[in-house]
GROMACS .gro file of C-alpha atoms in nm:
model
  355
    1LEU     CA    1 -18.841   4.847 -11.385
    2LEU     CA    2 -19.141   4.863 -11.156
    3PRO     CA    3 -19.353   5.177 -11.148
    4GLU     CA    4 -19.345   5.408 -10.843
    5ASP     CA    5 -19.635   5.406 -10.601
    6GLY     CA    6 -19.796   5.106 -10.768
    7THR     CA    7 -19.946   4.781 -10.660
    8ILE     CA    8 -19.774   4.469 -10.804
    9GLY     CA    9 -19.957   4.139 -10.802
   10TYR     CA   10 -19.788   3.797 -10.834
   11ASN     CA   11 -19.886   3.429 -10.861
   12LEU     CA   12 -19.610   3.170 -10.802
   13ASN     CA   13 -19.642   2.804 -10.899
   14PRO     CA   14 -19.999   2.834 -11.041
   15PHE     CA   15 -20.198   2.520 -11.051
   16PRO     CA   16 -20.164   2.281 -11.242
   17GLN     CA   17 -19.815   2.369 -11.355
   18PRO     CA   18 -19.517   2.180 -11.185
   19LEU     CA   19 -19.355   2.346 -10.887
   20ALA     CA   20 -19.069   2.570 -10.994
   21PHE     CA   21 -19.010   2.856 -10.745
   22GLN     CA   22 -18.780   2.772 -10.450
   23ASP     CA   23 -18.668   2.956 -10.136
   24LEU     CA   24 -18.306   3.032 -10.044
   25TYR     CA   25 -18.259   2.681  -9.903
   26GLY     CA   26 -18.378   2.507 -10.226
   27ASN     CA   27 -18.718   2.412 -10.085
   28TYR     CA   28 -19.003   2.431 -10.334
   29LEU     CA   29 -19.272   2.684 -10.246
   30ALA     CA   30 -19.625   2.572 -10.194
   31MET     CA   31 -19.872   2.544 -10.485
   32ASP     CA   32 -20.053   2.859 -10.600
   33VAL     CA   33 -19.880   3.124 -10.384
   34HIS     CA   34 -20.021   3.462 -10.466
   35GLY     CA   35 -20.034   3.811 -10.326
   36SER     CA   36 -19.934   4.166 -10.391
   37PHE     CA   37 -19.698   4.440 -10.274
   38MET     CA   38 -19.668   4.815 -10.316
   39THR     CA   39 -19.383   5.016 -10.459
   40GLY     CA   40 -19.272   5.349 -10.328
   41THR     CA   41 -19.085   5.648 -10.463
   42ASN     CA   42 -18.731   5.610 -10.579
   43VAL     CA   43 -18.554   5.729 -10.262
   44LEU     CA   44 -18.201   5.616 -10.209
   45THR     CA   45 -18.124   5.471  -9.869
   46PRO     CA   46 -17.782   5.410  -9.711
   47ASP     CA   47 -17.606   5.076  -9.765
   48VAL     CA   48 -17.577   5.028  -9.391
   49SER     CA   49 -17.874   5.015  -9.153
   50GLU     CA   50 -17.676   5.027  -8.828
   51TYR     CA   51 -17.333   4.986  -8.672
   52ALA     CA   52 -17.229   4.960  -8.308
   53VAL     CA   53 -16.942   4.911  -8.062
   54TYR     CA   54 -17.024   4.765  -7.720
   55LYS     CA   55 -16.904   4.581  -7.409
   56GLY     CA   56 -17.112   4.330  -7.220
   57VAL     CA   57 -17.144   4.062  -6.956
   58HIS     CA   58 -17.356   3.744  -6.931
   59TYR     CA   59 -17.546   3.643  -6.625
   60VAL     CA   60 -17.765   3.339  -6.564
   61GLN     CA   61 -18.070   3.314  -6.346
   62THR     CA   62 -18.169   2.959  -6.231
   63ASN     CA   63 -18.399   3.039  -5.940
   64ALA     CA   64 -18.591   3.328  -5.790
   65GLY     CA   65 -18.271   3.477  -5.648
   66PRO     CA   66 -18.032   3.717  -5.812
   67ALA     CA   67 -17.872   3.631  -6.146
   68ALA     CA   68 -17.516   3.499  -6.118
   69LEU     CA   69 -17.218   3.548  -6.348
   70LYS     CA   70 -17.218   3.286  -6.624
   71THR     CA   71 -16.962   3.012  -6.555
   72THR     CA   72 -17.014   2.768  -6.840
   73GLU     CA   73 -16.815   3.006  -7.069
   74ALA     CA   74 -16.622   3.332  -7.055
   75PRO     CA   75 -16.885   3.585  -6.947
   76PHE     CA   76 -16.733   3.913  -7.061
   77PHE     CA   77 -16.732   4.021  -7.419
   78PHE     CA   78 -16.639   4.306  -7.657
   79GLY     CA   79 -16.840   4.350  -7.972
   80VAL     CA   80 -16.852   4.552  -8.291
   81SER     CA   81 -17.109   4.498  -8.563
   82VAL     CA   82 -17.206   4.641  -8.900
   83GLU     CA   83 -17.542   4.542  -9.044
   84PRO     CA   84 -17.591   4.603  -9.430
   85ARG     CA   85 -17.933   4.713  -9.534
   86VAL     CA   86 -17.940   4.450  -9.811
   87ALA     CA   87 -17.717   4.156  -9.908
   88ALA     CA   88 -17.379   4.263 -10.069
   89ALA     CA   89 -17.433   4.629  -9.976
   90VAL     CA   90 -17.108   4.622  -9.768
   91THR     CA   91 -16.799   4.456  -9.913
   92ASN     CA   92 -16.580   4.466  -9.591
   93ALA     CA   93 -16.547   4.647  -9.261
   94THR     CA   94 -16.274   4.705  -9.002
   95LEU     CA   95 -16.223   4.823  -8.643
   96SER     CA   96 -15.939   5.043  -8.529
   97TYR     CA   97 -15.840   5.205  -8.201
   98ALA     CA   98 -15.542   5.370  -8.039
   99SER     CA   99 -15.390   5.071  -7.844
  100GLY     CA  100 -15.444   4.797  -8.094
  101PRO     CA  101 -15.403   4.693  -8.462
  102GLU     CA  102 -15.675   4.738  -8.714
  103GLN     CA  103 -15.900   4.433  -8.716
  104PRO     CA  104 -16.112   4.303  -9.002
  105LEU     CA  105 -16.469   4.213  -8.911
  106PRO     CA  106 -16.564   3.853  -9.008
  107THR     CA  107 -16.892   3.821  -9.206
  108ASP     CA  108 -17.170   3.579  -9.125
  109TRP     CA  109 -17.487   3.566  -9.334
  110GLY     CA  110 -17.412   3.915  -9.463
  111GLN     CA  111 -17.353   4.077  -9.126
  112PHE     CA  112 -17.007   4.186  -9.016
  113GLU     CA  113 -16.937   4.115  -8.656
  114LEU     CA  114 -16.646   4.070  -8.409
  115GLU     CA  115 -16.713   3.949  -8.054
  116PRO     CA  116 -16.419   3.809  -7.853
  117VAL     CA  117 -16.489   3.691  -7.500
  118PHE     CA  118 -16.294   3.717  -7.177
  119ALA     CA  119 -16.294   3.542  -6.839
  120THR     CA  120 -16.265   3.858  -6.632
  121SER     CA  121 -16.353   4.228  -6.661
  122ASN     CA  122 -15.980   4.306  -6.624
  123GLN     CA  123 -15.889   4.104  -6.925
  124LEU     CA  124 -16.160   4.281  -7.126
  125ALA     CA  125 -16.041   4.624  -7.016
  126ALA     CA  126 -15.682   4.538  -7.101
  127ALA     CA  127 -15.764   4.412  -7.456
  128TYR     CA  128 -16.032   4.677  -7.530
  129PRO     CA  129 -15.985   4.976  -7.297
  130ASP     CA  130 -16.237   5.258  -7.282
  131GLY     CA  131 -16.181   5.520  -7.548
  132ASN     CA  132 -16.249   5.596  -7.915
  133TYR     CA  133 -16.307   5.320  -8.170
  134THR     CA  134 -16.338   5.372  -8.540
  135VAL     CA  135 -16.559   5.150  -8.756
  136THR     CA  136 -16.465   5.174  -9.126
  137MET     CA  137 -16.726   5.048  -9.378
  138HIS     CA  138 -16.665   4.982  -9.742
  139THR     CA  139 -16.994   5.005  -9.918
  140THR     CA  140 -17.117   4.923 -10.269
  141HIS     CA  141 -17.299   5.254 -10.338
  142ASP     CA  142 -17.191   5.496 -10.064
  143GLY     CA  143 -16.812   5.460 -10.076
  144VAL     CA  144 -16.600   5.433  -9.762
  145HIS     CA  145 -16.711   5.575  -9.426
  146ALA     CA  146 -16.483   5.579  -9.121
  147ALA     CA  147 -16.711   5.643  -8.814
  148PRO     CA  148 -16.561   5.707  -8.469
  149LEU     CA  149 -16.754   5.599  -8.156
  150ASN     CA  150 -16.666   5.698  -7.798
  151LEU     CA  151 -16.695   5.396  -7.570
  152SER     CA  152 -16.609   5.555  -7.236
  153GLY     CA  153 -16.779   5.708  -6.936
  154ILE     CA  154 -17.049   5.441  -6.943
  155ALA     CA  155 -17.118   5.199  -6.651
  156PHE     CA  156 -17.202   4.828  -6.684
  157PRO     CA  157 -17.575   4.798  -6.617
  158VAL     CA  158 -17.682   4.613  -6.299
  159PRO     CA  159 -17.766   4.249  -6.352
  160ALA     CA  160 -18.123   4.207  -6.464
  161ARG     CA  161 -18.339   3.979  -6.242
  162ILE     CA  162 -18.675   3.831  -6.330
  163SER     CA  163 -18.883   3.893  -6.011
  164ASN     CA  164 -19.160   3.640  -6.091
  165TRP     CA  165 -18.923   3.357  -6.192
  166THR     CA  166 -19.119   3.093  -5.998
  167GLU     CA  167 -19.443   3.180  -6.177
  168ALA     CA  168 -19.267   3.179  -6.515
  169GLN     CA  169 -19.190   2.810  -6.472
  170SER     CA  170 -19.549   2.702  -6.517
  171ILE     CA  171 -19.712   2.952  -6.759
  172ASN     CA  172 -20.063   2.883  -6.888
  173SER     CA  173 -20.011   2.943  -7.259
  174SER     CA  174 -20.379   2.996  -7.320
  175ASN     CA  175 -20.375   3.313  -7.107
  176SER     CA  176 -20.158   3.618  -7.130
  177PHE     CA  177 -19.860   3.631  -6.889
  178THR     CA  178 -19.676   3.933  -6.753
  179LEU     CA  179 -19.307   3.878  -6.707
  180THR     CA  180 -19.167   4.122  -6.443
  181TRP     CA  181 -18.818   4.229  -6.349
  182ASP     CA  182 -18.628   4.444  -6.094
  183SER     CA  183 -18.580   4.810  -6.190
  184PHE     CA  184 -18.285   4.924  -6.395
  185SER     CA  185 -18.129   5.117  -6.109
  186ASN     CA  186 -17.817   5.259  -6.274
  187ALA     CA  187 -17.962   5.340  -6.609
  188SER     CA  188 -17.788   5.610  -6.814
  189ALA     CA  189 -17.966   5.881  -7.012
  190GLY     CA  190 -18.138   5.710  -7.296
  191ALA     CA  191 -18.087   5.358  -7.160
  192VAL     CA  192 -18.309   5.083  -7.304
  193ILE     CA  193 -18.422   4.731  -7.237
  194GLN     CA  194 -18.457   4.445  -7.476
  195LEU     CA  195 -18.637   4.113  -7.417
  196THR     CA  196 -18.597   3.810  -7.647
  197ILE     CA  197 -18.778   3.477  -7.612
  198ARG     CA  198 -18.690   3.169  -7.820
  199ILE     CA  199 -18.859   2.828  -7.816
  200VAL     CA  200 -18.610   2.543  -7.751
  201LEU     CA  201 -18.607   2.291  -8.028
  202SER     CA  202 -18.431   1.960  -8.060
  203GLY     CA  203 -18.177   2.118  -8.293
  204GLY     CA  204 -18.156   2.476  -8.159
  205HIS     CA  205 -18.382   2.773  -8.090
  206GLU     CA  206 -18.637   2.974  -8.279
  207GLU     CA  207 -18.733   3.330  -8.193
  208VAL     CA  208 -19.095   3.393  -8.098
  209ILE     CA  209 -19.074   3.735  -7.929
  210SER     CA  210 -18.826   4.014  -7.955
  211THR     CA  211 -18.885   4.378  -7.844
  212PRO     CA  212 -18.730   4.654  -8.063
  213PRO     CA  213 -18.345   4.681  -8.038
  214PRO     CA  214 -18.150   4.984  -7.914
  215GLY     CA  215 -18.158   5.261  -8.165
  216SER     CA  216 -18.516   5.196  -8.251
  217PRO     CA  217 -18.770   5.469  -8.145
  218ASP     CA  218 -18.990   5.189  -8.009
  219ALA     CA  219 -18.721   5.034  -7.789
  220LEU     CA  220 -18.838   4.970  -7.429
  221PRO     CA  221 -18.719   5.257  -7.205
  222ALA     CA  222 -18.528   5.182  -6.885
  223SER     CA  223 -18.828   5.274  -6.668
  224VAL     CA  224 -19.022   4.969  -6.790
  225ASN     CA  225 -19.020   4.668  -6.559
  226SER     CA  226 -19.258   4.426  -6.719
  227TYR     CA  227 -19.371   4.278  -7.054
  228THR     CA  228 -19.701   4.104  -7.125
  229ILE     CA  229 -19.681   3.792  -7.340
  230PRO     CA  230 -20.007   3.766  -7.536
  231ALA     CA  231 -20.223   3.455  -7.501
  232GLY     CA  232 -20.143   3.189  -7.758
  233ILE     CA  233 -19.796   3.308  -7.846
  234LEU     CA  234 -19.628   3.036  -7.632
  235SER     CA  235 -19.714   2.670  -7.675
  236ALA     CA  236 -19.806   2.421  -7.403
  237GLY     CA  237 -19.543   2.198  -7.248
  238ARG     CA  238 -19.238   2.378  -7.388
  239THR     CA  239 -18.924   2.548  -7.263
  240TYR     CA  240 -18.824   2.891  -7.384
  241SER     CA  241 -18.476   3.045  -7.370
  242THR     CA  242 -18.509   3.402  -7.253
  243GLU     CA  243 -18.270   3.692  -7.260
  244LEU     CA  244 -18.335   4.020  -7.072
  245MET     CA  245 -18.087   4.288  -7.165
  246PHE     CA  246 -18.020   4.610  -6.986
  247ILE     CA  247 -17.840   4.853  -7.216
  248ASN     CA  248 -17.662   5.171  -7.119
  249LEU     CA  249 -17.601   5.390  -7.420
  250GLY     CA  250 -17.317   5.630  -7.478
  251PRO     CA  251 -17.291   5.905  -7.738
  252SER     CA  252 -17.422   5.812  -8.079
  253ASN     CA  253 -17.271   5.921  -8.409
  254ALA     CA  254 -17.519   6.028  -8.682
  255VAL     CA  255 -17.272   6.250  -8.879
  256ALA     CA  256 -16.993   6.030  -8.997
  257TYR     CA  257 -17.230   5.821  -9.217
  258PRO     CA  258 -17.532   6.037  -9.313
  259GLY     CA  259 -17.857   5.855  -9.252
  260VAL     CA  260 -17.704   5.590  -9.025
  261ALA     CA  261 -17.669   5.622  -8.644
  262GLY     CA  262 -17.377   5.446  -8.479
  263LEU     CA  263 -17.425   5.326  -8.118
  264ALA     CA  264 -17.185   5.283  -7.828
  265ALA     CA  265 -17.311   5.078  -7.536
  266TYR     CA  266 -17.251   4.868  -7.224
  267VAL     CA  267 -17.474   4.562  -7.198
  268SER     CA  268 -17.589   4.332  -6.913
  269ILE     CA  269 -17.762   4.010  -7.026
  270ASN     CA  270 -17.967   3.783  -6.804
  271GLN     CA  271 -18.020   3.436  -6.951
  272LEU     CA  272 -18.289   3.210  -6.812
  273GLY     CA  273 -18.547   2.957  -6.900
  274ILE     CA  274 -18.930   2.992  -6.878
  275ARG     CA  275 -19.173   2.707  -6.921
  276THR     CA  276 -19.530   2.641  -7.005
  277ALA     CA  277 -19.765   2.399  -6.839
  278GLY     CA  278 -19.942   2.112  -7.005
  279ALA     CA  279 -19.854   1.844  -7.268
  280PRO     CA  280 -19.653   1.953  -7.572
  281VAL     CA  281 -19.830   1.970  -7.910
  282LEU     CA  282 -19.667   1.712  -8.136
  283PRO     CA  283 -19.667   1.762  -8.514
  284ARG     CA  284 -19.912   1.558  -8.719
  285ILE     CA  285 -19.908   1.477  -9.092
  286MET     CA  286 -20.211   1.397  -9.299
  287ILE     CA  287 -20.312   1.351  -9.665
  288LEU     CA  288 -20.507   1.639  -9.812
  289ASP     CA  289 -20.545   1.520 -10.166
  290HIS     CA  290 -20.396   1.295 -10.439
  291ASP     CA  291 -20.443   1.204 -10.799
  292LYS     CA  292 -20.229   1.038 -11.070
  293HIS     CA  293 -19.988   1.337 -11.070
  294HIS     CA  294 -19.927   1.435 -10.714
  295LEU     CA  295 -19.986   1.385 -10.342
  296SER     CA  296 -20.072   1.670 -10.112
  297LEU     CA  297 -19.989   1.660  -9.738
  298ARG     CA  298 -20.057   1.891  -9.448
  299VAL     CA  299 -19.851   1.928  -9.130
  300SER     CA  300 -20.028   2.062  -8.820
  301GLY     CA  301 -19.802   2.180  -8.536
  302VAL     CA  302 -19.695   2.469  -8.321
  303PRO     CA  303 -19.713   2.820  -8.461
  304ASN     CA  304 -19.379   2.986  -8.547
  305VAL     CA  305 -19.189   2.659  -8.522
  306PRO     CA  306 -19.000   2.536  -8.829
  307TYR     CA  307 -19.076   2.181  -8.951
  308THR     CA  308 -18.897   1.965  -9.204
  309ILE     CA  309 -19.081   1.707  -9.417
  310GLU     CA  310 -18.872   1.405  -9.523
  311SER     CA  311 -18.948   1.101  -9.742
  312ALA     CA  312 -18.813   0.752  -9.789
  313ASP     CA  313 -18.882   0.457 -10.025
  314SER     CA  314 -18.868   0.228  -9.728
  315VAL     CA  315 -18.881   0.275  -9.352
  316GLN     CA  316 -18.639  -0.012  -9.303
  317SER     CA  317 -18.375   0.152  -9.526
  318GLY     CA  318 -18.325   0.447  -9.290
  319LEU     CA  319 -18.255   0.675  -9.589
  320TRP     CA  320 -18.470   0.984  -9.545
  321PHE     CA  321 -18.454   1.263  -9.800
  322HIS     CA  322 -18.528   1.630  -9.744
  323GLN     CA  323 -18.846   1.754  -9.913
  324GLN     CA  324 -18.942   2.086  -9.752
  325SER     CA  325 -18.853   2.306  -9.455
  326GLN     CA  326 -19.089   2.586  -9.352
  327ARG     CA  327 -19.215   2.789  -9.064
  328SER     CA  328 -19.577   2.901  -9.042
  329THR     CA  329 -19.735   3.159  -8.813
  330ASN     CA  330 -20.043   2.942  -8.766
  331GLY     CA  331 -19.861   2.604  -8.743
  332ILE     CA  332 -20.011   2.475  -9.070
  333ILE     CA  333 -19.778   2.378  -9.354
  334ASP     CA  334 -19.898   2.229  -9.684
  335PHE     CA  335 -19.670   2.025  -9.911
  336ALA     CA  336 -19.721   1.873 -10.258
  337ASP     CA  337 -19.503   1.585 -10.390
  338TRP     CA  338 -19.512   1.590 -10.773
  339SER     CA  339 -19.257   1.317 -10.810
  340ILE     CA  340 -19.418   1.040 -10.609
  341TYR     CA  341 -19.558   0.846 -10.904
  342SER     CA  342 -19.239   0.885 -11.114
  343GLN     CA  343 -19.068   0.704 -10.824
  344GLY     CA  344 -19.286   0.398 -10.814
  345GLY     CA  345 -19.600   0.532 -10.650
  346ARG     CA  346 -19.508   0.455 -10.296
  347GLN     CA  347 -19.335   0.681 -10.042
  348PHE     CA  348 -19.314   0.711  -9.665
  349TYR     CA  349 -19.323   1.056  -9.505
  350ARG     CA  350 -19.220   1.194  -9.166
  351VAL     CA  351 -19.202   1.539  -9.002
  352ARG     CA  352 -18.957   1.670  -8.746
  353GLU     CA  353 -18.896   2.004  -8.574
  354GLY     CA  354 -18.620   2.229  -8.702
  355TRP     CA  355 -18.469   2.321  -9.040
   0.00000   0.00000   0.00000
């Protein structure tokens, strides 16, 4: 057991020992990773960090005009979520309400979530009418908690609209940029706004900015109508998938599960793309060092973008093998290959975006 209120130091993969520690994906950590962390007092925390029931609608903004209802997929949705504080803290969860059967919540990467979609608001209302919903959580340490939430008397927020959409299509990433939007005109008491920006990659998206979520004391209040992106956060010549959420909150429940506040909400989501000017930064790979035991490489790329290093015995073979996937806040990733000389002393390496 670790001592309370202490500082714990660590050194993983110390040089010159072979690499041993790996991340959750099986990638070897870099050589000589060291640091420290502090322990606190032995205060028990709930197994669940938050749970919520909500209804929402997706909009898309493709020009400087108003956002339009999303048409590429069903735009209306109902949602319920349970987020465990740590892995395996919740074994299962269900949703129940007066006009429907109890529904188990599927789990994905440890979070329990159900989010069916509907083509019209009438279909949504018929399947999940306004009223009381009960989220039942079976936890590892806290037992079973059945928490009712009242999802009624709340209006769908007005569609969010980015007011400087045109300027957001050619952002100078070297300077700060203030993204602005129309006011949240029908905000309820306690309504909040959340902004999320993700860089578009060849194989998906990666989050670069996310303001605090609803339920957080630092969430953006409904009176806010802008957000300043600091200089250097975005990269030149890239497209960023952006979501601006207006969130009308209903009554919360902080009693059914002590220490955990449940939220009921109606959500309006505006999806759009913003772009930066200039030429994109392409990843580069270079040799740092080598000896008879290993080869050290460095990848230089875009901050907060994941890169994957692959190797092959021959370029012509087309058989590339995964070596390491990592994301760095400064765009620099170091990699050491300790098996190169046991494989004949010759390898080809390449780097690509994504995991």
